Every structure is written in C-alpha cells, then in structure tokens.
C-alpha cells in the first residue's frame, strides 16, 4: 500500500520521508494496538474529570476541560466492537488535532495504555482484509506489521463522525 499511512500533516510526511519511516504514537485500547501520526498528538495527559453531554453519540458523549478549552472526549471502543471498561492506572487521554470535514478539530481520545513514540515503515502497511475481521473497514486506514504484532491505523475522521 505505501504512502502516508497515518493521515498526518504534510510536514509529518516530509519528516518521515527524510528518515524513511513515520513517527507514530503507539497505544492500546482493549486488546488492540493502534498507531497515530505523532504530529496529530498535542499532548498525552492523565485522565481528568469528564462531563456527560445529554443526547450525544455514545462514542462522544463526554467533554473535558483541557487547559481551559472544552474538548470532546472520544471513547472509540464501541466503534471496534469492544465492551466498555473502567479506567486503570495506565489509562491516558491523547489530545489530538484531527481534520474533520477539512477543518481542524481538537479531541481527546481515551487509551488504555500509551506505549511509545516510534517509527513505522510505510512499506509495512497493508489494507484491511476483506474477511476475518469484525471491524468496519471505513474505520481502518491501514494495518501495520511491527515485529510479531499487527497495529491498527484508525481513520479518525470516519470514526468520529
């Protein structure tokens, strides 16, 4: 497949091209590993109190105050068919800037554990298999093989909408 697998900014693509790989933040939700372009991540914070929003969609039903800004809190477990789970000592919020309908939107994403910033080779990227997965294909940009593990590169614009 190749190319910009993480949906990052042109600057991130240029930086990746100089090194031959892309810098990504690796994290886990449930039993699945995910990767997002490091350029999308503004900060990683410990969980903070969230306020429920009446009538909001299940995966975006809370907001948080991040440095004085109201930020939607996304829990994408349900989008991937995972059951709800309580926070653990490893839970973190990834504060991201995501393009939604072409406009930059800041959103916090619940992660069960954040591992590291690492580099992935775009050549190790593969399309989502047509059979054998329970994920909706429009929610997955690609799958990257890293060592013995498969890492999901989510299509956040589709997941959030």
Short mmCIF file of C-alpha atoms in Angstrom, two decimals:
data_model
loop_
_atom_site.label_atom_id
_atom_site.label_comp_id
_atom_site.label_asym_id
_atom_site.label_seq_id
_atom_site.Cartn_x
_atom_site.Cartn_y
_atom_site.Cartn_z
CA UNK A 1 0.00 0.00 0.00
CA UNK A 2 2.74 2.53 0.97
CA UNK A 3 2.46 6.30 1.29
CA UNK A 4 1.19 8.35 4.22
CA UNK A 5 -0.43 5.61 6.29
CA UNK A 6 -1.17 7.64 9.37
CA UNK A 7 -3.15 10.51 7.94
CA UNK A 8 -0.67 13.07 9.20
CA UNK A 9 0.17 16.55 8.08
CA UNK A 10 2.34 17.27 5.04
CA UNK A 11 5.13 18.26 7.45
CA UNK A 12 4.92 14.87 9.11
CA UNK A 13 5.12 13.19 5.72
CA UNK A 14 8.19 15.26 4.80
CA UNK A 15 9.90 14.38 8.11
CA UNK A 16 9.05 10.72 7.59
CA UNK A 17 10.42 10.80 4.07
CA UNK A 18 13.79 12.06 5.32
CA UNK A 19 14.06 9.16 7.76
CA UNK A 20 12.36 6.50 5.65
CA UNK A 21 9.58 5.99 8.22
CA UNK A 22 6.84 7.83 10.06
CA UNK A 23 6.86 8.81 13.73
CA UNK A 24 3.77 7.39 15.42
CA UNK A 25 2.35 7.21 18.92
CA UNK A 26 1.53 3.60 19.81
CA UNK A 27 -1.31 2.88 22.23
CA UNK A 28 -3.70 0.13 23.25
CA UNK A 29 -7.47 0.08 23.59
CA UNK A 30 -8.77 -3.21 24.92
CA UNK A 31 -6.66 -5.93 23.33
CA UNK A 32 -5.93 -3.98 20.13
CA UNK A 33 -2.83 -1.91 19.37
CA UNK A 34 -3.21 1.37 17.48
CA UNK A 35 -0.88 3.96 15.96
CA UNK A 36 -1.45 7.63 15.15
CA UNK A 37 0.86 10.09 13.42
CA UNK A 38 2.85 11.78 16.20
CA UNK A 39 2.16 15.13 14.54
CA UNK A 40 -1.54 14.77 15.39
CA UNK A 41 -0.84 14.39 19.10
CA UNK A 42 -0.77 17.69 21.01
CA UNK A 43 -0.22 16.06 24.39
CA UNK A 44 -0.86 12.94 26.45
CA UNK A 45 -2.49 13.56 29.81
CA UNK A 46 -3.68 11.60 32.82
CA UNK A 47 -7.47 11.18 32.93
CA UNK A 48 -9.34 14.25 34.13
CA UNK A 49 -12.99 14.62 35.17
CA UNK A 50 -15.41 14.45 32.26
CA UNK A 51 -18.94 15.82 31.93
CA UNK A 52 -21.63 13.83 30.15
CA UNK A 53 -23.44 15.54 27.28
CA UNK A 54 -27.13 14.66 27.03
CA UNK A 55 -28.17 13.36 23.63
CA UNK A 56 -24.61 12.97 22.32
CA UNK A 57 -23.47 9.93 20.35
CA UNK A 58 -22.20 7.08 22.54
CA UNK A 59 -18.56 7.39 21.42
CA UNK A 60 -18.50 11.19 22.00
CA UNK A 61 -20.79 11.55 24.99
CA UNK A 62 -18.44 13.48 27.31
CA UNK A 63 -16.38 16.67 27.33
CA UNK A 64 -13.27 17.59 29.30
CA UNK A 65 -11.53 20.82 30.22
CA UNK A 66 -8.03 20.74 28.72
CA UNK A 67 -6.08 23.84 29.71
CA UNK A 68 -9.22 26.00 29.72
CA UNK A 69 -10.64 24.61 26.47
CA UNK A 70 -13.75 22.46 26.18
CA UNK A 71 -12.69 19.32 24.31
CA UNK A 72 -14.88 16.37 23.23
CA UNK A 73 -13.77 13.07 24.78
CA UNK A 74 -13.86 10.14 22.36
CA UNK A 75 -14.07 6.55 23.58
CA UNK A 76 -13.89 4.50 20.39
CA UNK A 77 -14.23 1.05 21.97
CA UNK A 78 -17.78 0.64 20.75
CA UNK A 79 -16.77 1.54 17.20
CA UNK A 80 -14.48 -1.51 17.27
CA UNK A 81 -17.00 -3.83 18.98
CA UNK A 82 -15.22 -3.71 22.34
CA UNK A 83 -17.10 -3.68 25.63
CA UNK A 84 -16.93 -0.68 27.95
CA UNK A 85 -14.12 -0.81 30.50
CA UNK A 86 -13.22 1.04 33.67
CA UNK A 87 -10.18 3.27 33.78
CA UNK A 88 -6.97 1.76 35.09
CA UNK A 89 -3.75 3.32 36.40
CA UNK A 90 -2.43 3.12 32.81
CA UNK A 91 -5.37 4.99 31.21
CA UNK A 92 -4.40 8.17 29.38
CA UNK A 93 -6.12 10.78 27.21
CA UNK A 94 -4.42 11.58 23.91
CA UNK A 95 -5.25 15.17 22.98
CA UNK A 96 -5.30 15.22 19.18
CA UNK A 97 -5.83 17.64 16.36
CA UNK A 98 -7.88 15.83 13.73
CA UNK A 99 -9.17 17.06 10.37
CA UNK A 100 -12.96 16.58 10.27
CA UNK A 101 -14.62 17.69 7.02
CA UNK A 102 -11.39 19.54 6.24
CA UNK A 103 -11.40 21.60 9.45
CA UNK A 104 -9.01 21.05 12.38
CA UNK A 105 -10.80 19.78 15.49
CA UNK A 106 -9.24 19.11 18.89
CA UNK A 107 -10.47 15.93 20.54
CA UNK A 108 -9.24 13.80 23.46
CA UNK A 109 -9.10 10.05 22.86
CA UNK A 110 -9.28 7.51 25.70
CA UNK A 111 -6.42 4.97 25.58
CA UNK A 112 -5.97 2.09 27.99
CA UNK A 113 -2.20 2.43 27.73
CA UNK A 114 0.20 4.59 25.73
CA UNK A 115 3.41 2.78 24.86
CA UNK A 116 5.83 4.94 22.96
CA UNK A 117 6.61 7.17 20.06
CA UNK A 118 8.26 5.01 17.44
CA UNK A 119 8.89 4.88 13.74
CA UNK A 120 6.98 2.69 11.31
CA UNK A 121 7.89 1.89 7.75
CA UNK A 122 5.06 2.83 5.36
CA UNK A 123 6.06 -0.18 3.26
CA UNK A 124 4.94 -2.46 6.13
CA UNK A 125 1.39 -1.15 5.74
CA UNK A 126 -1.35 -3.42 4.43
CA UNK A 127 -5.00 -2.96 3.54
CA UNK A 128 -7.68 -4.31 5.87
CA UNK A 129 -8.55 -7.91 4.93
CA UNK A 130 -11.98 -8.29 3.35
CA UNK A 131 -12.80 -11.25 5.62
CA UNK A 132 -11.81 -12.34 9.09
CA UNK A 133 -12.18 -9.03 10.94
CA UNK A 134 -15.10 -7.63 12.89
CA UNK A 135 -14.04 -4.02 12.31
CA UNK A 136 -15.86 -1.77 9.91
CA UNK A 137 -13.39 -1.23 7.07
CA UNK A 138 -14.11 2.51 6.85
CA UNK A 139 -12.74 2.87 10.39
CA UNK A 140 -9.32 1.49 9.43
CA UNK A 141 -6.83 3.41 7.30
CA UNK A 142 -4.36 0.52 7.32
CA UNK A 143 -2.80 -2.28 9.31
CA UNK A 144 0.92 -2.11 10.00
CA UNK A 145 3.08 -5.09 10.89
CA UNK A 146 5.52 -4.24 13.68
CA UNK A 147 7.56 -7.20 14.82
CA UNK A 148 5.11 -10.00 15.56
CA UNK A 149 2.21 -7.63 16.15
CA UNK A 150 -0.36 -6.00 13.89
CA UNK A 151 -1.09 -2.35 14.61
CA UNK A 152 -4.33 -0.64 13.55
CA UNK A 153 -4.02 2.78 11.96
CA UNK A 154 -7.52 4.21 12.56
CA UNK A 155 -9.38 6.51 10.18
CA UNK A 156 -10.34 9.02 12.87
CA UNK A 157 -12.49 11.26 10.70
CA UNK A 158 -14.79 8.33 9.91
CA UNK A 159 -14.77 7.05 13.49
CA UNK A 160 -15.64 10.42 15.00
CA UNK A 161 -18.43 11.33 12.58
#
